């Protein structure tokens, strides 16, 4: 490997062409060295030396040496000689005197060449006084100055700069500490305060490289520490903690280097599409997702260690910087004392000799609201205990008894359990949890690993019951009727516990939950209730989002499986908390409405008895009555209204709300005598989407034409209701959003309306090419599966299509239906991350359920068309 100073840069003057060639050769040399096993420490130093030579050469080439007070300084990561392949290269030109026009022109030429070389340059040009003025206003600038390194020019100017930056006057240490900690907290918050994001940022995530650097920045400013080893020699960390932090930094550096080798632009996000290549570069092997899972497991373990070491270092430096804040501590009991708002332990060995005291610690944290965390001494003793104890704590009766006291308290959901997870005490408590820590979920639906998702579900249960948010008023109401809320907490803790074991995680998790409850002394009914909720925790969401819940048969089947109202209450609460815990955008008013509707319909069925199904005619008459009141108030003749309603079946009046029925009817009356399609747009308040209403003469392919136009316009269909009138008209609604999952701009409606009118009027309609599949989707594999359903209705054929949510998916499906002359009676569109689960009820052209032979033919056609993943329809 070249040392970076010779062999790459030309001996002649550097220009765009020979400079780019040198950079490309050095990049290839780094890549070869990386795969040959050269340490990243050596590689980043080598890269810095290579850029140093460029900067010094250009300093001379542009005649900057003629300006006696000018110096060139490396700052930031470049200043500490930490240059990864795509790292920013931050430089600072400092002058003791004002910048002249001549100097400014040369600097402009110098900068232009650096940009022509395609280097990611961050450049500042300032006088000494400007440096101090800007640095005093912005801690980020001041921090960059701390890491400065002289490159070329006036050493006198650099000496004056360095002297001022290192002085106590420039950002006093107390102010610097507070500001950098506030900055770290804000950064953590912007990344959802978790290390367990599925697509993390190597630098800025909690536990990332920035957390290590923040320790060094404060240590440098406060104690003159310039490297990790000095954290140990100056007493900030123990020797073992220093070695651990060094190991963490080396591993994160190696991941970042591999990431930079695999991309063509500056970025530190370890996204799904990059993880496989990075794992390969780092030598991880195995089938399927095994290399990525192994890499990410170690990655999350590393972030966890950095978070703990960061907390230890920051607490200890705080005590050194603010010695007057250090207090002796107030004895709480024979084991613990309180140091202000932190809990500490009296006997350093107590956690090893009496492990049940570990659980007592978290019980006290839950009970005492004035406590906000764990003192650094106690954190160190916990770290030692979990590495010394060679059994799971739940094997001991006294530990189980204390855990039951913890889990009974709602505050445990936001205090004890998250902190136990943070310090890996939950993994020490039970083997089930240890298996899911840092476990990846390879989809675009979840934003977090399995363990972090579970923590967020638990937090949601507490939040929904303690915050006065009207959005979750039904949740609070139902929660208040739970016989034992702690059973919901345990079900939430175990609902995804069997992920990663192969098979259906809900089925596999139920017996584990049952065993856990029995081990902890819950009775037979309580234990079976938790196991049932775990086994069925996906069922309510599936039925609400992927079945026709206006159908009494669907509701009756769901009610039969649930069995009683108490189980329904537990299931509803876990379902809502679970959906809201997947990512920050999954929950919306549409899903809220679906679950509410299913909950109340099921509760009514259970209260009336499953042998007494609801009177659907009563429901129809009630909706008609309310819609009629609206329509007659607008001056409509009831005879005109009934003339339209006579052609509509009972299902229409069940599926739509009275306000929607009135809206449809009024516009159909106004459209009377016009044979052209009626096309209306409105706002769907429950989904924050746009609602399209089409009333037109029924024809084979109408659904395909509408969905084809929407696909052409890059619009995503959320839901569709298909109705066919007695006088051969189609009355269909489509709810859709744009690519940002929002309502479309009003000014787009005329173009969409025109395209729809043209498509519906054409003798033959073939949509233009659909947009290509996004790059992020290409890494996912969801082979199409067709599941035919026995929903108790022999008059129609119902089935579900599960497949990758490719562009124009619904248009492709509709095209197959059109080719087979199928009549669509109901459709429900559900998109979950990168996966689509779409429900349809169809008949053949004669209005009959399709035969078994036709089912298999339809299955083959759909699988063939959808798995082609092309943009062709």
Short mmCIF file of C-alpha atoms in Angstrom, two decimals, residues 207-678:
data_model
loop_
_atom_site.label_atom_id
_atom_site.label_comp_id
_atom_site.label_asym_id
_atom_site.label_seq_id
_atom_site.Cartn_x
_atom_site.Cartn_y
_atom_site.Cartn_z
CA UNK A 207 -24.06 5.06 20.29
CA UNK A 208 -22.56 6.10 16.97
CA UNK A 209 -19.18 7.63 16.22
CA UNK A 210 -20.37 11.09 17.22
CA UNK A 211 -20.98 9.88 20.79
CA UNK A 212 -17.36 8.72 21.04
CA UNK A 213 -16.15 12.00 19.61
CA UNK A 214 -18.31 13.98 22.03
CA UNK A 215 -16.47 12.34 24.93
CA UNK A 216 -13.16 13.40 23.41
CA UNK A 217 -14.30 16.95 22.62
CA UNK A 218 -15.31 17.61 26.22
CA UNK A 219 -12.26 15.79 27.58
CA UNK A 220 -10.00 17.84 25.30
CA UNK A 221 -11.56 21.15 26.25
CA UNK A 222 -11.72 20.39 29.97
CA UNK A 223 -8.60 18.34 30.60
CA UNK A 224 -6.36 18.63 27.52
CA UNK A 225 -7.02 15.01 26.55
CA UNK A 226 -6.26 14.34 22.87
CA UNK A 227 -6.89 10.60 22.45
CA UNK A 228 -8.81 7.61 23.79
CA UNK A 229 -5.87 6.24 25.78
CA UNK A 230 -5.62 9.47 27.76
CA UNK A 231 -9.19 8.92 28.99
CA UNK A 232 -7.68 6.03 30.96
CA UNK A 233 -4.44 7.71 32.04
CA UNK A 234 -6.41 10.75 33.25
CA UNK A 235 -8.90 8.68 35.22
CA UNK A 236 -12.01 9.31 33.12
CA UNK A 237 -12.35 5.62 32.24
CA UNK A 238 -10.84 2.45 33.66
CA UNK A 239 -8.34 0.54 31.56
CA UNK A 240 -10.95 -2.06 30.60
CA UNK A 241 -13.45 0.66 29.67
CA UNK A 242 -10.84 2.43 27.52
CA UNK A 243 -10.00 -0.83 25.70
CA UNK A 244 -13.70 -1.51 25.20
CA UNK A 245 -14.31 1.97 23.77
CA UNK A 246 -11.29 1.60 21.48
CA UNK A 247 -12.63 -1.74 20.23
CA UNK A 248 -16.02 -0.13 19.57
CA UNK A 249 -14.49 2.75 17.64
CA UNK A 250 -12.36 0.40 15.52
CA UNK A 251 -15.40 -1.71 14.62
CA UNK A 252 -17.53 1.32 13.73
CA UNK A 253 -14.68 2.76 11.67
CA UNK A 254 -14.38 -0.49 9.74
CA UNK A 255 -18.11 -0.57 9.00
CA UNK A 256 -18.00 3.05 7.88
CA UNK A 257 -15.01 2.39 5.65
CA UNK A 258 -16.77 -0.59 4.03
CA UNK A 259 -19.90 1.52 3.58
CA UNK A 260 -17.93 4.30 1.89
CA UNK A 261 -16.28 1.81 -0.44
CA UNK A 262 -19.71 0.55 -1.50
CA UNK A 263 -21.29 3.93 -2.36
CA UNK A 264 -20.40 6.75 -4.69
CA UNK A 265 -21.31 9.75 -2.54
CA UNK A 266 -20.89 10.96 1.05
CA UNK A 267 -23.39 9.21 3.32
CA UNK A 268 -23.31 7.43 6.67
CA UNK A 269 -26.70 5.71 6.59
CA UNK A 270 -26.58 1.94 6.70
CA UNK A 271 -29.72 1.42 4.60
CA UNK A 272 -31.20 -1.97 3.66
CA UNK A 273 -29.80 -1.85 0.13
CA UNK A 274 -26.26 -1.27 1.49
CA UNK A 275 -26.21 -3.71 4.40
CA UNK A 276 -25.66 -6.83 2.28
CA UNK A 277 -22.66 -5.36 0.46
CA UNK A 278 -21.12 -4.03 3.67
CA UNK A 279 -21.56 -7.43 5.32
CA UNK A 280 -19.83 -9.07 2.34
CA UNK A 281 -16.99 -6.53 2.42
CA UNK A 282 -16.47 -7.29 6.12
CA UNK A 283 -16.29 -11.03 5.49
CA UNK A 284 -19.66 -12.14 6.89
CA UNK A 285 -20.96 -15.25 5.14
CA UNK A 286 -24.05 -17.45 5.17
CA UNK A 287 -27.32 -18.02 3.36
CA UNK A 288 -30.05 -15.45 2.80
CA UNK A 289 -30.04 -12.65 5.36
CA UNK A 290 -27.62 -14.43 7.72
CA UNK A 291 -24.59 -12.20 6.90
CA UNK A 292 -26.61 -9.02 7.52
CA UNK A 293 -28.19 -10.39 10.70
CA UNK A 294 -24.76 -11.31 12.09
CA UNK A 295 -23.29 -7.94 11.17
CA UNK A 296 -26.19 -5.95 12.60
CA UNK A 297 -26.30 -7.98 15.83
CA UNK A 298 -22.71 -7.01 16.52
CA UNK A 299 -23.36 -3.47 15.35
CA UNK A 300 -26.21 -2.97 17.87
CA UNK A 301 -24.11 -4.56 20.62
CA UNK A 302 -21.40 -2.04 19.80
CA UNK A 303 -23.77 0.91 19.90
CA UNK A 304 -25.12 -0.31 23.24
CA UNK A 305 -21.61 -0.44 24.70
CA UNK A 306 -20.82 3.05 23.42
CA UNK A 307 -24.03 4.45 24.96
CA UNK A 308 -23.11 3.01 28.36
CA UNK A 309 -19.49 4.18 28.16
CA UNK A 310 -20.65 7.62 27.01
CA UNK A 311 -22.95 7.84 30.03
CA UNK A 312 -20.16 6.77 32.37
CA UNK A 313 -17.64 9.24 30.92
CA UNK A 314 -20.10 12.13 30.83
CA UNK A 315 -21.15 11.61 34.46
CA UNK A 316 -17.55 11.40 35.67
CA UNK A 317 -16.46 14.49 33.70
CA UNK A 318 -19.52 16.34 35.02
CA UNK A 319 -18.35 15.64 38.58
CA UNK A 320 -14.87 16.93 37.71
CA UNK A 321 -16.17 20.04 35.93
CA UNK A 322 -18.84 20.81 38.54
CA UNK A 323 -17.28 19.53 41.81
CA UNK A 324 -19.71 21.54 43.91
CA UNK A 325 -22.53 19.40 42.48
CA UNK A 326 -21.04 16.21 43.93
CA UNK A 327 -22.97 15.12 47.02
CA UNK A 328 -22.29 12.30 49.45
CA UNK A 329 -25.65 10.72 48.92
CA UNK A 330 -28.69 10.08 51.10
CA UNK A 331 -29.16 6.56 52.44
CA UNK A 332 -32.46 5.06 51.25
CA UNK A 333 -32.22 1.57 52.71
CA UNK A 334 -29.57 -1.02 53.48
CA UNK A 335 -28.74 -1.44 49.79
CA UNK A 336 -29.27 1.91 48.06
CA UNK A 337 -28.60 5.62 48.39
CA UNK A 338 -29.80 8.58 46.36
CA UNK A 339 -27.30 11.04 44.89
CA UNK A 340 -29.56 13.93 44.00
CA UNK A 341 -31.87 12.39 41.33
CA UNK A 342 -29.70 9.31 40.67
CA UNK A 343 -29.80 5.97 42.47
CA UNK A 344 -26.58 4.34 43.62
CA UNK A 345 -25.71 1.12 45.44
CA UNK A 346 -23.84 0.94 48.75
CA UNK A 347 -22.08 -2.43 48.39
CA UNK A 348 -20.18 -2.79 45.05
CA UNK A 349 -20.55 -6.60 45.15
CA UNK A 350 -24.21 -6.83 46.17
CA UNK A 351 -25.51 -7.46 42.62
CA UNK A 352 -23.30 -10.55 42.29
CA UNK A 353 -23.82 -11.92 45.79
CA UNK A 354 -27.56 -11.18 45.91
CA UNK A 355 -28.84 -10.84 42.30
CA UNK A 356 -32.43 -10.18 43.40
CA UNK A 357 -31.24 -6.72 44.46
CA UNK A 358 -30.85 -5.91 40.75
CA UNK A 359 -34.65 -6.22 40.42
CA UNK A 360 -35.13 -4.16 43.59
CA UNK A 361 -33.17 -1.37 41.91
CA UNK A 362 -35.67 -1.16 39.05
CA UNK A 363 -38.64 -1.44 41.37
CA UNK A 364 -37.39 1.60 43.29
CA UNK A 365 -36.79 3.51 40.05
CA UNK A 366 -40.41 2.83 39.11
CA UNK A 367 -41.85 3.78 42.48
CA UNK A 368 -39.82 6.95 43.12
CA UNK A 369 -40.71 9.57 40.53
CA UNK A 370 -37.94 11.93 41.68
CA UNK A 371 -35.32 9.50 40.36
CA UNK A 372 -34.27 10.08 36.74
CA UNK A 373 -31.49 7.55 36.29
CA UNK A 374 -28.66 5.41 37.62
CA UNK A 375 -25.41 6.76 39.05
CA UNK A 376 -22.17 5.92 37.25
CA UNK A 377 -20.97 3.69 40.12
CA UNK A 378 -24.17 1.66 39.93
CA UNK A 379 -23.92 1.35 36.13
CA UNK A 380 -20.42 -0.09 36.51
CA UNK A 381 -21.60 -2.60 39.11
CA UNK A 382 -24.49 -3.64 36.84
CA UNK A 383 -22.09 -4.15 33.93
CA UNK A 384 -19.90 -6.32 36.13
CA UNK A 385 -22.86 -8.33 37.44
CA UNK A 386 -24.34 -9.19 34.05
CA UNK A 387 -20.92 -10.43 32.95
CA UNK A 388 -20.45 -12.48 36.10
CA UNK A 389 -23.86 -14.11 36.59
CA UNK A 390 -24.10 -17.31 34.53
CA UNK A 391 -27.83 -18.04 34.85
CA UNK A 392 -31.09 -16.23 34.09
CA UNK A 393 -32.52 -14.29 37.00
CA UNK A 394 -36.06 -15.57 36.46
CA UNK A 395 -34.83 -18.98 37.60
CA UNK A 396 -34.85 -17.63 41.16
CA UNK A 397 -38.13 -17.28 43.03
CA UNK A 398 -37.18 -14.04 44.81
CA UNK A 399 -36.35 -12.43 41.45
CA UNK A 400 -39.69 -13.53 39.97
CA UNK A 401 -41.57 -12.09 42.93
CA UNK A 402 -39.89 -8.72 42.49
CA UNK A 403 -40.45 -8.77 38.73
CA UNK A 404 -44.18 -9.30 39.34
CA UNK A 405 -44.20 -6.22 41.57
CA UNK A 406 -42.55 -4.26 38.76
CA UNK A 407 -44.84 -5.44 35.96
CA UNK A 408 -47.97 -4.60 37.96
CA UNK A 409 -47.13 -0.89 37.82
CA UNK A 410 -47.99 1.03 34.64
CA UNK A 411 -44.97 3.32 35.18
CA UNK A 412 -42.78 0.27 34.66
CA UNK A 413 -43.63 0.50 30.95
CA UNK A 414 -41.75 3.80 30.63
CA UNK A 415 -39.22 3.49 33.47
CA UNK A 416 -38.18 0.03 34.68
CA UNK A 417 -38.52 -2.03 31.49
CA UNK A 418 -36.83 0.47 29.12
CA UNK A 419 -33.90 0.98 31.53
CA UNK A 420 -33.63 -2.77 32.11
CA UNK A 421 -33.47 -3.15 28.34
CA UNK A 422 -30.96 -0.32 27.98
CA UNK A 423 -28.55 -2.00 30.40
CA UNK A 424 -29.26 -5.56 29.15
CA UNK A 425 -30.88 -6.62 32.43
CA UNK A 426 -33.96 -7.94 30.60
CA UNK A 427 -31.60 -10.24 28.70
CA UNK A 428 -30.11 -11.31 32.01
CA UNK A 429 -33.59 -11.88 33.41
CA UNK A 430 -34.98 -14.22 30.73
CA UNK A 431 -33.61 -16.07 27.69
CA UNK A 432 -36.63 -15.15 25.54
CA UNK A 433 -35.60 -11.50 25.52
CA UNK A 434 -31.93 -12.16 24.87
CA UNK A 435 -32.83 -13.84 21.56
CA UNK A 436 -34.58 -10.76 20.12
CA UNK A 437 -32.13 -8.04 21.18
CA UNK A 438 -30.92 -6.35 18.00
CA UNK A 439 -32.92 -8.76 15.83
CA UNK A 440 -33.42 -7.30 12.36
CA UNK A 441 -36.76 -7.07 10.56
CA UNK A 442 -36.26 -7.07 6.81
CA UNK A 443 -39.17 -4.96 5.63
CA UNK A 444 -40.16 -1.34 5.02
CA UNK A 445 -43.04 -1.58 7.50
CA UNK A 446 -41.00 -1.71 10.69
CA UNK A 447 -38.56 1.05 11.56
CA UNK A 448 -36.95 -0.72 14.52
CA UNK A 449 -35.51 -4.04 15.60
CA UNK A 450 -37.82 -6.52 17.34
CA UNK A 451 -36.77 -5.56 20.87
CA UNK A 452 -37.05 -1.81 20.26
CA UNK A 453 -40.44 -2.25 18.59
CA UNK A 454 -41.64 -4.12 21.68
CA UNK A 455 -40.41 -1.34 23.95
CA UNK A 456 -42.36 1.16 21.88
CA UNK A 457 -45.52 -0.94 22.10
CA UNK A 458 -45.19 -0.93 25.90
CA UNK A 459 -44.56 2.82 25.89
CA UNK A 460 -47.64 3.34 23.72
CA UNK A 461 -49.86 1.52 26.21
CA UNK A 462 -48.72 3.89 28.95
CA UNK A 463 -48.91 6.97 26.73
CA UNK A 464 -52.38 6.25 25.36
CA UNK A 465 -53.77 5.78 28.87
CA UNK A 466 -52.07 8.76 30.53
CA UNK A 467 -52.11 11.44 27.83
CA UNK A 468 -55.36 13.24 27.10
CA UNK A 469 -55.13 12.68 23.36
CA UNK A 470 -58.60 12.47 21.82
CA UNK A 471 -57.18 10.25 19.07
CA UNK A 472 -56.92 7.40 21.59
CA UNK A 473 -60.03 8.06 23.65
CA UNK A 474 -61.50 4.66 22.77
CA UNK A 475 -58.25 2.99 23.83
CA UNK A 476 -58.46 4.69 27.24
CA UNK A 477 -62.10 3.73 27.60
CA UNK A 478 -61.47 0.06 26.79
CA UNK A 479 -58.27 -0.07 28.89
CA UNK A 480 -60.22 1.14 31.94
CA UNK A 481 -62.37 -2.01 31.72
CA UNK A 482 -59.46 -4.49 31.62
CA UNK A 483 -59.68 -6.87 34.55
CA UNK A 484 -55.86 -7.05 35.00
CA UNK A 485 -53.86 -4.52 32.94
CA UNK A 486 -50.61 -6.28 33.82
CA UNK A 487 -51.72 -9.18 31.60
CA UNK A 488 -51.79 -6.73 28.67
CA UNK A 489 -48.25 -5.63 29.61
CA UNK A 490 -47.00 -9.23 29.57
CA UNK A 491 -48.77 -9.94 26.27
CA UNK A 492 -47.10 -6.87 24.77
CA UNK A 493 -43.72 -7.99 26.12
CA UNK A 494 -44.16 -11.40 24.46
CA UNK A 495 -46.14 -10.62 21.30
CA UNK A 496 -43.04 -10.76 19.03
CA UNK A 497 -40.81 -12.83 21.31
CA UNK A 498 -40.59 -15.75 18.85
CA UNK A 499 -39.51 -13.75 15.81
CA UNK A 500 -36.41 -15.12 14.16
CA UNK A 501 -37.18 -18.72 15.18
CA UNK A 502 -38.76 -19.72 11.87
CA UNK A 503 -42.45 -20.47 11.51
CA UNK A 504 -45.27 -18.18 12.57
CA UNK A 505 -43.99 -16.07 15.46
CA UNK A 506 -47.46 -15.61 16.99
CA UNK A 507 -48.02 -19.37 17.18
CA UNK A 508 -44.52 -20.01 18.51
CA UNK A 509 -44.70 -17.15 21.00
CA UNK A 510 -47.96 -18.23 22.64
CA UNK A 511 -46.53 -21.27 24.50
CA UNK A 512 -43.52 -19.22 25.62
CA UNK A 513 -45.89 -16.61 27.07
CA UNK A 514 -47.94 -19.35 28.71
CA UNK A 515 -44.85 -20.88 30.36
CA UNK A 516 -43.65 -17.46 31.55
CA UNK A 517 -47.01 -16.69 33.16
CA UNK A 518 -47.24 -20.08 34.85
CA UNK A 519 -43.66 -19.76 36.11
CA UNK A 520 -44.55 -16.39 37.65
CA UNK A 521 -47.55 -17.76 39.48
CA UNK A 522 -50.44 -16.54 37.35
CA UNK A 523 -53.47 -18.82 37.45
CA UNK A 524 -54.67 -20.99 34.59
CA UNK A 525 -57.17 -18.44 33.21
CA UNK A 526 -54.72 -15.52 33.38
CA UNK A 527 -51.95 -17.51 31.73
CA UNK A 528 -54.18 -18.77 28.93
CA UNK A 529 -55.54 -15.26 28.35
CA UNK A 530 -52.03 -13.90 27.77
CA UNK A 531 -51.15 -16.82 25.49
CA UNK A 532 -54.37 -16.32 23.48
CA UNK A 533 -53.68 -12.61 22.99
CA UNK A 534 -50.11 -13.35 21.84
CA UNK A 535 -51.33 -16.04 19.43
CA UNK A 536 -53.99 -13.76 17.95
CA UNK A 537 -52.28 -10.37 18.16
CA UNK A 538 -52.27 -9.95 14.35
CA UNK A 539 -55.81 -11.21 13.77
CA UNK A 540 -57.81 -8.06 14.46
CA UNK A 541 -55.54 -5.95 12.26
CA UNK A 542 -55.78 -8.47 9.40
CA UNK A 543 -59.58 -8.63 9.54
CA UNK A 544 -60.03 -4.86 9.88
CA UNK A 545 -57.64 -3.94 7.08
CA UNK A 546 -57.93 -6.90 4.69
CA UNK A 547 -61.49 -8.15 4.95
CA UNK A 548 -64.91 -6.71 4.12
CA UNK A 549 -66.00 -5.82 7.66
CA UNK A 550 -69.33 -4.54 6.35
CA UNK A 551 -70.14 -8.21 5.76
CA UNK A 552 -72.07 -9.75 8.70
CA UNK A 553 -70.45 -13.11 7.95
CA UNK A 554 -66.96 -11.62 8.40
CA UNK A 555 -67.92 -9.98 11.70
CA UNK A 556 -69.64 -13.14 12.94
CA UNK A 557 -66.59 -15.29 12.15
CA UNK A 558 -64.32 -12.81 13.93
CA UNK A 559 -66.64 -12.73 16.96
CA UNK A 560 -66.71 -16.53 17.11
CA UNK A 561 -62.92 -16.68 17.21
CA UNK A 562 -62.66 -13.99 19.89
CA UNK A 563 -65.36 -15.57 22.01
CA UNK A 564 -65.93 -12.96 24.72
CA UNK A 565 -65.79 -9.23 25.29
CA UNK A 566 -62.91 -9.36 27.78
CA UNK A 567 -60.60 -10.97 25.21
CA UNK A 568 -61.81 -8.45 22.60
CA UNK A 569 -60.76 -5.60 24.91
CA UNK A 570 -57.25 -6.99 25.43
CA UNK A 571 -56.90 -7.69 21.72
CA UNK A 572 -58.00 -4.20 20.67
CA UNK A 573 -55.54 -2.49 23.05
CA UNK A 574 -52.57 -4.59 21.94
CA UNK A 575 -53.50 -4.17 18.26
CA UNK A 576 -53.56 -0.36 18.43
CA UNK A 577 -50.34 -0.15 20.46
CA UNK A 578 -48.67 -2.62 18.09
CA UNK A 579 -49.59 -0.75 14.90
CA UNK A 580 -48.45 2.57 16.39
CA UNK A 581 -45.14 1.00 17.42
CA UNK A 582 -44.05 -0.10 13.94
CA UNK A 583 -43.03 3.31 12.60
CA UNK A 584 -43.94 6.98 12.97
CA UNK A 585 -46.45 7.14 10.11
CA UNK A 586 -48.32 3.82 10.15
CA UNK A 587 -51.23 4.89 12.33
CA UNK A 588 -53.87 7.12 10.76
CA UNK A 589 -57.53 7.93 11.17
CA UNK A 590 -58.46 5.43 8.46
CA UNK A 591 -57.03 2.51 10.45
CA UNK A 592 -58.54 3.98 13.60
CA UNK A 593 -61.96 3.95 11.90
CA UNK A 594 -61.54 0.37 10.66
CA UNK A 595 -60.60 -0.95 14.09
CA UNK A 596 -63.34 1.05 15.82
CA UNK A 597 -65.92 -0.29 13.37
CA UNK A 598 -64.79 -3.88 13.83
CA UNK A 599 -64.59 -3.51 17.62
CA UNK A 600 -68.12 -2.16 18.02
CA UNK A 601 -69.62 -4.58 15.49
CA UNK A 602 -67.97 -7.50 17.29
CA UNK A 603 -68.95 -6.25 20.73
CA UNK A 604 -72.57 -5.93 19.59
CA UNK A 605 -72.49 -9.45 18.15
CA UNK A 606 -71.04 -10.85 21.39
CA UNK A 607 -73.57 -9.02 23.57
CA UNK A 608 -76.53 -10.10 21.48
CA UNK A 609 -75.25 -13.64 21.19
CA UNK A 610 -73.78 -15.20 18.10
CA UNK A 611 -77.02 -17.06 17.54
CA UNK A 612 -78.75 -13.68 17.11
CA UNK A 613 -77.00 -11.91 14.22
CA UNK A 614 -77.62 -8.17 13.85
CA UNK A 615 -80.62 -6.98 11.85
CA UNK A 616 -78.98 -5.67 8.69
CA UNK A 617 -82.29 -4.33 7.39
CA UNK A 618 -82.43 -2.09 10.45
CA UNK A 619 -78.93 -0.81 9.66
CA UNK A 620 -79.95 -0.14 6.03
CA UNK A 621 -83.10 1.71 7.06
CA UNK A 622 -81.22 3.84 9.60
CA UNK A 623 -78.60 4.93 7.05
CA UNK A 624 -81.32 5.65 4.47
CA UNK A 625 -83.28 7.71 6.98
CA UNK A 626 -80.28 9.88 7.89
CA UNK A 627 -79.27 10.32 4.24
CA UNK A 628 -82.86 11.22 3.32
CA UNK A 629 -82.89 13.96 5.97
CA UNK A 630 -79.83 15.53 4.40
CA UNK A 631 -81.18 15.25 0.85
CA UNK A 632 -84.67 16.60 1.55
CA UNK A 633 -83.14 19.50 3.48
CA UNK A 634 -81.39 20.36 0.21
CA UNK A 635 -84.78 20.49 -1.58
CA UNK A 636 -84.77 17.08 -3.29
CA UNK A 637 -87.98 15.22 -4.08
CA UNK A 638 -88.14 11.87 -2.18
CA UNK A 639 -89.48 10.20 -5.36
CA UNK A 640 -86.30 11.17 -7.23
CA UNK A 641 -84.22 9.81 -4.38
CA UNK A 642 -86.04 6.49 -4.20
CA UNK A 643 -85.82 6.13 -7.96
CA UNK A 644 -82.04 5.93 -7.59
CA UNK A 645 -82.01 3.92 -4.37
CA UNK A 646 -84.29 1.24 -5.85
CA UNK A 647 -81.39 0.10 -8.02
CA UNK A 648 -78.94 -0.13 -5.12
CA UNK A 649 -78.54 -3.28 -3.06
CA UNK A 650 -78.50 -3.46 0.73
CA UNK A 651 -74.71 -3.80 0.80
CA UNK A 652 -74.34 -0.30 -0.62
CA UNK A 653 -76.22 1.23 2.32
CA UNK A 654 -74.11 -0.78 4.78
CA UNK A 655 -70.73 0.11 3.31
CA UNK A 656 -71.23 3.86 3.07
CA UNK A 657 -71.96 6.46 5.72
CA UNK A 658 -75.19 8.52 5.42
CA UNK A 659 -73.20 11.63 4.44
CA UNK A 660 -71.53 9.72 1.60
CA UNK A 661 -74.85 8.27 0.44
CA UNK A 662 -76.32 11.77 0.34
CA UNK A 663 -73.30 13.10 -1.58
CA UNK A 664 -73.53 10.31 -4.17
CA UNK A 665 -77.28 10.60 -4.56
CA UNK A 666 -77.32 14.37 -4.93
CA UNK A 667 -74.71 14.28 -7.69
CA UNK A 668 -76.44 11.41 -9.52
CA UNK A 669 -79.69 13.41 -9.49
CA UNK A 670 -77.85 16.44 -10.85
CA UNK A 671 -76.25 14.24 -13.52
CA UNK A 672 -79.57 12.75 -14.63
CA UNK A 673 -79.97 12.63 -18.42
CA UNK A 674 -76.22 12.75 -19.09
CA UNK A 675 -74.80 9.45 -20.38
CA UNK A 676 -71.19 10.44 -19.76
CA UNK A 677 -69.45 9.08 -16.64
CA UNK A 678 -69.93 11.07 -13.44
#
